[in-house]
Amino acid sequence: MPQAFRNTLLTLRDLIVSAGPLAFLALGLVVAAYWWLDPNPPKQVTLATGPAQSAYEEFGKRYQKALAADGIEVLLLPSEGSSANLQLLRDGKADVAFVQGGTAELQPDDANELVSLGSLFVEPVWLFYRADAALRVTPQGRLDSLRQLRGLRVNVGSQGSGVPTLVERLLDANHVDKGEVKLSQLEQTPATVAFLAGKLDALVFASAPESLMVQMLLQTPGVRLMDFPQHEAYGRKFAFLTPVTLPRGVVDLAGNVPARDVRLVASTTSMLAREGTHPALLTLFAQKAQTLHGGAGWFNRAREFPSTRHSELPIAKEGERAINEPVPLLQRYLPFWIANLIERMWLVLGILLAVLLPLSRVVPPIYQFRVRSRVFRWYGRLREIESDLESGKASPQDLLTALNTLEAHVEKVSVPLSYADELYALRNYIHLVRKKLLRT
C-alpha cells in the first residue's frame, strides 16, 4: 500500500474515532427529534363530503386531485350532509369534513376536539317550488314568504344534512307550525325526481351553486326559486346567516337566467378537522383552499374566501397562517414535503447546533492526542534504554539491539504532515542515544 494512501487512511481513522461519539450523539438527537415532531404527514387522509351530485362531493373531488400532486391520497367519505359530517369527525371516522354553519348543533366538547380551517364559501338556502303549486297559494304564482308554505308538500332533505334543523328554525321565526306544512325528509335525488313528477310542491336545499342539482333546477321550465325580500332581516336575526343576492343573468347571460335579481339567505360552510389531524395535512388543505375557493363566484368577489369570519369553532393556526400570510418562501421553490420538513425541524436543529457546537471543541484535542500518542508512546521506551545505559544494567550490545528494534518500530509510524516535526524529533533523539552507546 502506498505510504501516502496509508497516511490518509490513518488520518481518517483518527478523525472518525475522535469525532464519532459526537456525531452519533447528534444523529441520535436528530432521530429522536424527528420521531417526536413527526414532521411528514401520513400519505392518506379521509374527507367527509356529502350526498351524490352535491357541491360537497364536487369540492371533495377537487381536493382529492389537488392533494394527489403532493403525494397525499384523499379518501372521500360520502354522507348525508353537515350533521352527519360533524358526527363522523366526532367518531374519528373522518379527519376533515365540510360542515355548514347553523345546520348542526355543536356540543360543548367540540371546541376542544375540533378546529376550523376557515370558511370556504356560502351556501344559499335554495327553495325551489313548482309554478303550478304556487298558483294555489297566490294569484301571481310567486312565493316570497315562508308563511306561504302552509298546506304545501315540502321536502327539507334528510336528517343528516342538517337542513331540516335549519328549516325548522326559519319556520319557527315566521310563526309557522311544522304541522301546517307537509314536510318530508327524502334524500336529494329521490326528492328531486318526486318534485319534477309533481309529487312534491317544493324542495329546500342548502348548497353551493356548484351543485349540479341546483344548476339543473335553476334552468328547468315550470320551476321557480323563492325570493327572500327580508333577507337582510334574516342576516341580523341569525348570526350564521348572510344576506346574498343571485344577480340577474348570472346562471345564463344569453338566456337571462334568472330574469331578475333574487334575494336569498345563505349559511357559510367551513372545513373542520379533528384536533389530532397532522399539522402538515391541515396546512395542505388550507393552502389548497386558497386556490379552490379564492376565485369570484355567484355570491362573492375574488379573494373573499377562504375567510376566518363566520367561524363557530376556533381557527387552527395552520388555517390562520394560510389565509392571512403569504406562502412560505421554501414552499415556493421546494416540494412540499421537503419544505415542511425543514420548517418543522429548523428550530430543533438550531437547538442541537447550540448544544453541540460547544461540545465539538473537544474533538480537536482528542484528535491531537491520538496522533501525538503514536509518537510519544516510544519516548518511554527510549527513556528506559537511556536509563539502562547510565545505570549499567545491560550491556551496550543489548541496548544497541533494543535501540535498533525501537527505531524499526518508529520508522513504521505514520502521522499527518502537520505533526511530522514531532516524529522527526523522536528519530533525532534515537540517533543521539545511539551515539552515546557507540562511545561506550
Coordinates of C-alpha atoms in Angstrom, one line a residue:
M1 CA 0.0 0.0 0.0
P2 CA 1.5 3.4 -0.9
Q3 CA 2.6 5.4 2.1
A4 CA 0.6 8.5 1.2
F5 CA -2.6 6.4 0.9
R6 CA -1.8 4.7 4.2
N7 CA -1.3 8.1 5.9
T8 CA -4.6 9.3 4.6
L9 CA -6.4 6.2 6.0
L10 CA -4.8 6.6 9.3
T11 CA -5.8 10.3 9.5
L12 CA -9.4 9.5 8.6
R13 CA -9.5 6.7 11.2
D14 CA -8.2 9.1 13.9
L15 CA -10.8 11.8 12.8
I16 CA -13.6 9.3 12.9
V17 CA -12.7 7.9 16.3
S18 CA -12.3 11.4 17.7
A19 CA -15.5 12.9 16.3
G20 CA -17.5 9.7 16.2
P21 CA -19.1 9.9 19.6
L22 CA -20.2 13.4 19.0
A23 CA -21.6 12.5 15.5
F24 CA -23.5 9.6 16.9
L25 CA -24.9 11.8 19.7
A26 CA -26.0 14.4 17.1
L27 CA -27.6 11.7 14.9
G28 CA -29.4 10.2 17.8
L29 CA -30.8 13.6 18.8
V30 CA -32.0 14.3 15.3
V31 CA -33.7 10.9 15.0
A32 CA -35.3 11.5 18.4
A33 CA -36.5 15.0 17.3
Y34 CA -37.9 13.6 14.1
W35 CA -39.8 10.9 16.0
W36 CA -41.1 13.4 18.4
L37 CA -42.1 16.1 15.9
D38 CA -43.3 13.6 13.2
P39 CA -42.9 16.3 10.5
N40 CA -44.1 14.4 7.5
P41 CA -47.8 13.8 7.2
P42 CA -49.4 10.4 6.6
K43 CA -50.0 9.5 3.0
Q44 CA -53.7 9.0 3.4
V45 CA -56.5 11.2 4.8
T46 CA -60.3 10.8 4.9
L47 CA -62.5 13.7 3.8
A48 CA -66.2 13.6 4.6
T49 CA -68.1 15.1 1.7
G50 CA -71.9 14.9 1.2
P51 CA -74.6 13.3 -0.9
A52 CA -74.1 12.3 -4.5
Q53 CA -74.2 15.2 -7.0
S54 CA -73.8 17.7 -4.2
A55 CA -71.4 20.6 -4.1
Y56 CA -69.6 18.9 -1.2
E57 CA -69.0 15.9 -3.5
E58 CA -67.7 18.1 -6.3
F59 CA -65.3 20.0 -4.0
G60 CA -64.2 16.7 -2.5
K61 CA -63.0 15.5 -5.9
R62 CA -61.2 18.8 -6.4
Y63 CA -59.3 18.4 -3.1
Q64 CA -58.6 14.8 -4.0
K65 CA -56.9 15.9 -7.2
A66 CA -55.1 18.8 -5.7
L67 CA -53.5 16.8 -2.8
A68 CA -52.6 13.9 -5.1
A69 CA -50.0 16.3 -6.6
D70 CA -48.3 16.3 -3.2
G71 CA -48.5 12.5 -2.8
I72 CA -51.4 12.5 -0.4
E73 CA -54.3 10.2 -1.1
V74 CA -57.7 11.7 -0.1
L75 CA -60.4 9.1 0.6
L76 CA -63.8 10.6 0.0
L77 CA -66.4 9.5 2.5
P78 CA -70.0 10.2 1.3
S79 CA -72.5 11.3 3.8
E80 CA -76.0 12.8 4.2
G81 CA -74.6 16.3 4.8
S82 CA -73.3 18.6 7.6
S83 CA -74.8 16.9 10.6
A84 CA -73.5 13.5 9.5
N85 CA -70.1 15.0 8.7
L86 CA -69.9 16.5 12.2
Q87 CA -70.7 13.2 13.8
L88 CA -68.1 11.4 11.6
L89 CA -65.5 13.8 12.9
R90 CA -66.5 13.2 16.5
D91 CA -66.4 9.4 15.9
G92 CA -62.9 9.6 14.4
K93 CA -64.2 8.1 11.1
A94 CA -63.1 11.3 9.2
D95 CA -60.1 13.5 9.5
V96 CA -61.5 16.5 7.7
A97 CA -65.1 17.5 6.7
F98 CA -67.3 20.1 5.2
V99 CA -69.8 21.5 7.8
Q100 CA -72.4 24.1 7.2
G101 CA -73.0 26.8 9.8
G102 CA -76.3 26.7 11.6
T103 CA -77.3 23.2 10.3
A104 CA -75.7 21.2 13.0
E105 CA -75.8 21.6 16.8
L106 CA -72.4 21.9 18.3
Q107 CA -71.6 20.1 21.6
P108 CA -69.6 21.6 24.5
D109 CA -66.6 19.3 23.7
D110 CA -66.5 20.3 20.0
A111 CA -64.5 23.4 20.8
N112 CA -61.7 21.2 22.3
E113 CA -61.8 18.4 19.8
L114 CA -62.4 20.1 16.5
V115 CA -60.7 23.1 14.7
S116 CA -61.7 25.1 11.7
L117 CA -59.6 25.8 8.7
G118 CA -61.7 28.8 7.8
S119 CA -65.0 29.4 6.0
L120 CA -64.8 28.4 2.3
F121 CA -68.0 29.5 0.6
V122 CA -71.6 30.5 1.2
E123 CA -74.4 28.0 0.7
P124 CA -77.7 29.8 0.0
V125 CA -81.0 28.3 1.1
W126 CA -82.5 27.3 -2.3
L127 CA -86.2 27.0 -2.0
F128 CA -87.5 25.7 -5.4
Y129 CA -91.2 25.4 -6.0
R130 CA -93.5 24.4 -8.8
A131 CA -95.2 27.3 -10.5
D132 CA -98.5 25.4 -10.7
A133 CA -98.4 24.7 -6.9
A134 CA -97.7 28.4 -6.2
L135 CA -100.9 29.4 -8.2
R136 CA -102.9 27.6 -5.5
V137 CA -101.4 30.0 -2.9
T138 CA -101.1 33.3 -4.7
P139 CA -102.7 34.7 -7.9
Q140 CA -99.3 35.7 -9.2
G141 CA -97.9 32.2 -8.8
R142 CA -94.8 33.6 -6.9
L143 CA -93.8 32.8 -3.4
D144 CA -91.8 35.3 -1.3
S145 CA -92.5 34.2 2.3
L146 CA -92.2 31.1 4.3
R147 CA -95.7 31.6 5.6
Q148 CA -97.0 30.8 2.1
L149 CA -95.8 27.2 2.5
R150 CA -98.7 26.3 4.7
G151 CA -100.5 23.3 3.2
L152 CA -97.8 22.6 0.6
R153 CA -95.7 19.4 0.3
V154 CA -92.2 20.5 1.1
N155 CA -89.1 18.3 1.2
V156 CA -86.4 19.6 3.5
G157 CA -83.7 16.9 3.0
S158 CA -82.5 14.0 5.1
Q159 CA -81.8 14.5 8.8
G160 CA -78.1 14.0 8.3
S161 CA -77.9 17.0 6.0
G162 CA -78.8 19.5 8.8
V163 CA -81.3 21.3 6.5
P164 CA -84.3 20.0 8.5
T165 CA -82.9 21.7 11.6
L166 CA -82.3 24.9 9.6
V167 CA -85.8 25.0 8.1
E168 CA -87.4 24.3 11.4
R169 CA -85.7 27.4 12.9
L170 CA -86.7 29.5 9.9
L171 CA -90.3 28.4 10.1
D172 CA -90.4 29.0 13.8
A173 CA -89.1 32.5 13.2
N174 CA -92.1 33.1 10.8
H175 CA -94.5 31.6 13.4
V176 CA -95.3 28.7 11.1
D177 CA -96.0 25.4 13.0
K178 CA -94.4 22.4 11.5
G179 CA -97.8 20.7 11.4
E180 CA -99.1 23.3 9.0
V181 CA -96.6 22.3 6.3
K182 CA -96.4 18.8 4.9
L183 CA -92.7 18.2 5.5
S184 CA -90.8 15.2 4.1
Q185 CA -87.2 14.2 4.5
L186 CA -86.2 12.4 1.3
E187 CA -82.7 12.3 0.1
Q188 CA -81.8 14.8 -2.6
T189 CA -82.0 12.6 -5.7
P190 CA -85.3 10.9 -5.0
A191 CA -86.8 14.1 -3.7
T192 CA -85.9 15.8 -7.0
V193 CA -87.4 13.0 -9.0
A194 CA -90.6 13.3 -6.9
F195 CA -90.6 17.1 -7.3
L196 CA -90.3 17.0 -11.1
A197 CA -93.1 14.4 -11.2
G198 CA -95.5 16.7 -9.3
K199 CA -95.5 14.6 -6.1
L200 CA -93.9 17.4 -4.1
D201 CA -94.6 21.1 -4.3
A202 CA -91.3 22.5 -3.1
L203 CA -87.7 21.5 -2.3
V204 CA -85.3 23.1 0.1
F205 CA -81.5 22.7 -0.4
A206 CA -78.7 24.4 1.3
S207 CA -75.9 24.0 -1.2
A208 CA -73.2 25.9 -3.1
P209 CA -74.1 26.9 -6.7
E210 CA -71.6 24.3 -7.9
S211 CA -74.2 21.7 -7.1
L212 CA -75.3 20.0 -10.3
M213 CA -78.8 19.6 -8.9
V214 CA -79.1 23.4 -8.2
Q215 CA -77.9 24.3 -11.6
M216 CA -80.3 21.9 -13.3
L217 CA -83.3 23.2 -11.3
L218 CA -82.4 26.8 -12.0
Q219 CA -82.9 26.1 -15.7
T220 CA -85.9 23.8 -15.5
P221 CA -89.2 25.1 -17.0
G222 CA -92.0 25.4 -14.5
V223 CA -89.6 25.6 -11.5
R224 CA -89.1 28.8 -9.7
L225 CA -86.7 30.0 -7.0
M226 CA -88.2 31.7 -4.0
D227 CA -87.2 35.3 -3.3
F228 CA -86.5 36.3 0.3
P229 CA -87.4 40.0 0.5
Q230 CA -86.5 40.0 4.2
H231 CA -83.0 38.5 3.6
E232 CA -81.3 41.4 5.5
A233 CA -83.5 40.8 8.5
Y234 CA -82.7 37.1 8.4
G235 CA -79.0 38.0 8.5
R236 CA -79.5 40.3 11.5
K237 CA -81.6 37.8 13.4
F238 CA -79.4 34.7 12.8
A239 CA -75.7 35.0 13.2
F240 CA -74.9 32.1 11.0
L241 CA -76.9 33.5 8.0
T242 CA -75.7 36.1 5.5
P243 CA -77.9 38.0 3.1
V244 CA -76.9 37.4 -0.5
T245 CA -78.2 38.2 -4.0
L246 CA -78.3 36.0 -7.0
P247 CA -77.7 38.5 -9.8
R248 CA -79.8 38.6 -12.9
G249 CA -78.4 36.6 -15.7
V250 CA -75.6 35.0 -13.7
V251 CA -76.7 31.5 -14.4
D252 CA -77.1 32.1 -18.2
L253 CA -76.4 35.5 -19.6
A254 CA -77.8 34.6 -23.1
G255 CA -81.0 33.1 -21.6
N256 CA -81.2 35.8 -18.9
V257 CA -81.5 33.3 -16.1
P258 CA -82.6 34.3 -13.6
A259 CA -84.8 37.0 -15.1
R260 CA -84.4 39.3 -12.1
D261 CA -82.2 39.6 -9.0
V262 CA -83.2 37.0 -6.4
R263 CA -82.6 37.8 -2.7
L264 CA -81.5 34.8 -0.7
V265 CA -80.2 33.9 2.7
A266 CA -77.0 31.8 3.0
S267 CA -75.0 30.0 5.6
T268 CA -71.3 29.7 5.4
T269 CA -69.6 26.3 5.0
S270 CA -66.3 25.7 6.8
M271 CA -63.8 23.0 6.7
L272 CA -63.4 21.4 10.1
A273 CA -60.8 18.9 11.2
R274 CA -60.1 16.8 14.2
E275 CA -57.7 18.2 16.7
G276 CA -55.3 15.3 16.3
T277 CA -55.0 15.6 12.5
H278 CA -51.4 16.0 11.4
P279 CA -50.5 19.7 11.1
A280 CA -48.9 19.3 7.7
L281 CA -52.2 17.9 6.4
L282 CA -54.0 20.9 7.8
T283 CA -51.5 23.2 6.1
L284 CA -52.0 21.4 2.8
F285 CA -55.8 21.6 3.0
A286 CA -55.7 25.3 4.0
Q287 CA -53.3 26.1 1.2
K288 CA -55.3 24.3 -1.5
A289 CA -58.4 26.1 -0.3
Q290 CA -56.8 29.3 -1.4
T291 CA -56.8 28.1 -5.0
L292 CA -60.1 26.2 -5.0
H293 CA -62.2 28.9 -3.2
G294 CA -60.3 32.1 -3.8
G295 CA -61.9 33.0 -7.2
A296 CA -65.0 35.0 -7.8
G297 CA -68.3 33.2 -7.6
W298 CA -72.0 33.9 -7.9
F299 CA -72.1 35.3 -4.4
N300 CA -68.6 36.6 -3.7
R301 CA -65.8 38.5 -5.3
A302 CA -62.3 37.2 -5.8
R303 CA -60.2 36.5 -2.7
E304 CA -63.2 37.0 -0.3
F305 CA -62.8 33.3 0.6
P306 CA -61.4 31.4 2.4
S307 CA -62.0 33.6 5.4
T308 CA -61.6 33.5 9.2
R309 CA -65.0 35.1 9.6
H310 CA -68.3 33.3 10.4
S311 CA -66.5 30.5 12.2
E312 CA -68.3 28.8 15.1
L313 CA -65.1 27.0 16.2
P314 CA -61.5 28.1 16.9
I315 CA -59.4 28.6 13.7
A316 CA -56.4 26.3 13.5
K317 CA -53.1 28.2 13.4
E318 CA -52.4 26.4 10.1
G319 CA -55.6 27.9 8.6
E320 CA -54.9 31.3 10.1
R321 CA -51.4 31.3 8.5
A322 CA -52.6 30.1 5.1
I323 CA -55.4 32.7 4.9
N324 CA -53.7 35.7 6.3
E325 CA -50.0 35.2 5.4
P326 CA -48.2 34.6 2.1
V327 CA -46.9 31.2 1.0
P328 CA -43.7 30.4 3.0
L329 CA -40.6 31.1 1.0
L330 CA -39.3 27.5 1.0
Q331 CA -42.6 26.1 -0.3
R332 CA -42.4 28.4 -3.4
Y333 CA -39.2 26.6 -4.6
L334 CA -39.2 23.2 -2.9
P335 CA -41.5 20.2 -2.9
F336 CA -44.0 20.5 0.0
W337 CA -42.6 17.5 2.0
I338 CA -39.0 18.9 1.9
A339 CA -40.1 22.5 2.8
N340 CA -42.4 21.2 5.5
L341 CA -39.6 19.0 6.9
I342 CA -37.2 22.0 7.1
E343 CA -39.8 24.4 8.5
R344 CA -40.8 21.9 11.3
M345 CA -37.2 20.8 12.1
W346 CA -35.3 24.1 11.8
L347 CA -35.9 25.1 15.4
V348 CA -34.8 21.7 16.8
L349 CA -31.8 21.7 14.5
G350 CA -30.9 25.2 15.8
I351 CA -31.1 24.0 19.4
L352 CA -29.0 20.9 18.6
L353 CA -26.3 23.2 17.0
A354 CA -26.3 25.4 20.0
V355 CA -25.7 22.4 22.2
L356 CA -23.3 20.5 20.0
L357 CA -21.1 23.4 19.0
P358 CA -19.5 23.8 22.5
L359 CA -19.1 20.0 22.7
S360 CA -17.4 20.0 19.3
R361 CA -14.5 21.9 20.9
V362 CA -13.3 18.7 22.5
V363 CA -12.8 17.0 19.1
P364 CA -9.5 18.8 18.1
P365 CA -7.8 18.0 21.4
I366 CA -8.9 14.3 21.2
Y367 CA -7.6 14.1 17.6
Q368 CA -4.4 15.8 18.5
F369 CA -3.9 13.4 21.5
R370 CA -4.5 10.3 19.3
V371 CA -2.0 11.4 16.6
R372 CA 0.7 12.5 19.1
S373 CA 0.3 9.4 21.2
R374 CA 1.6 7.3 18.3
V375 CA 4.9 9.2 18.7
F376 CA 5.0 9.8 22.4
R377 CA 4.5 6.2 23.4
W378 CA 8.0 5.4 22.1
Y379 CA 9.6 8.1 24.2
G380 CA 9.0 5.9 27.2
R381 CA 10.9 3.0 25.7
L382 CA 13.7 5.4 24.6
R383 CA 14.0 6.7 28.2
E384 CA 14.3 3.1 29.5
I385 CA 17.2 2.4 27.2
E386 CA 19.0 5.6 28.2
S387 CA 18.4 4.8 31.9
D388 CA 19.8 1.3 31.5
L389 CA 22.8 2.7 29.7
E390 CA 23.5 5.2 32.5
S391 CA 23.0 2.6 35.3
G392 CA 24.9 -0.2 33.5
K393 CA 22.1 -2.7 34.0
A394 CA 22.5 -4.0 30.4
S395 CA 25.4 -4.4 28.1
P396 CA 25.9 -1.8 25.3
Q397 CA 25.3 -4.5 22.7
D398 CA 22.0 -5.5 24.1
L399 CA 21.0 -1.8 24.4
L400 CA 22.0 -1.2 20.8
T401 CA 19.9 -4.1 19.7
A402 CA 16.9 -2.7 21.7
L403 CA 17.5 0.7 20.2
N404 CA 17.6 -0.7 16.6
T405 CA 14.3 -2.5 17.3
L406 CA 12.8 0.7 18.7
E407 CA 14.0 2.6 15.6
A408 CA 12.4 0.0 13.3
H409 CA 9.1 0.5 15.0
V410 CA 9.3 4.3 14.8
E411 CA 10.0 4.1 11.1
K412 CA 6.6 2.5 10.6
V413 CA 4.8 5.3 12.5
S414 CA 2.7 7.5 10.2
V415 CA 1.4 10.9 11.2
P416 CA -0.1 13.8 9.3
L417 CA 2.4 16.3 7.8
S418 CA 1.4 18.9 10.5
Y419 CA 2.8 16.5 13.2
A420 CA 5.9 15.4 11.2
D421 CA 8.2 17.6 13.3
E422 CA 7.4 15.6 16.4
L423 CA 8.2 12.3 14.6
Y424 CA 11.5 13.6 13.3
A425 CA 12.4 14.9 16.7
L426 CA 11.9 11.4 18.1
R427 CA 14.2 10.0 15.4
N428 CA 16.8 12.6 16.3
Y429 CA 16.7 11.6 19.9
I430 CA 17.2 8.0 19.0
H431 CA 20.2 9.0 17.0
L432 CA 21.6 10.9 19.9
V433 CA 21.2 7.9 22.2
R434 CA 22.9 5.6 19.7
K435 CA 25.9 8.0 19.6
K436 CA 26.2 7.7 23.4
L437 CA 26.1 3.9 23.1
L438 CA 28.8 3.8 20.5
R439 CA 31.1 6.0 22.7
T440 CA 31.0 3.5 25.5

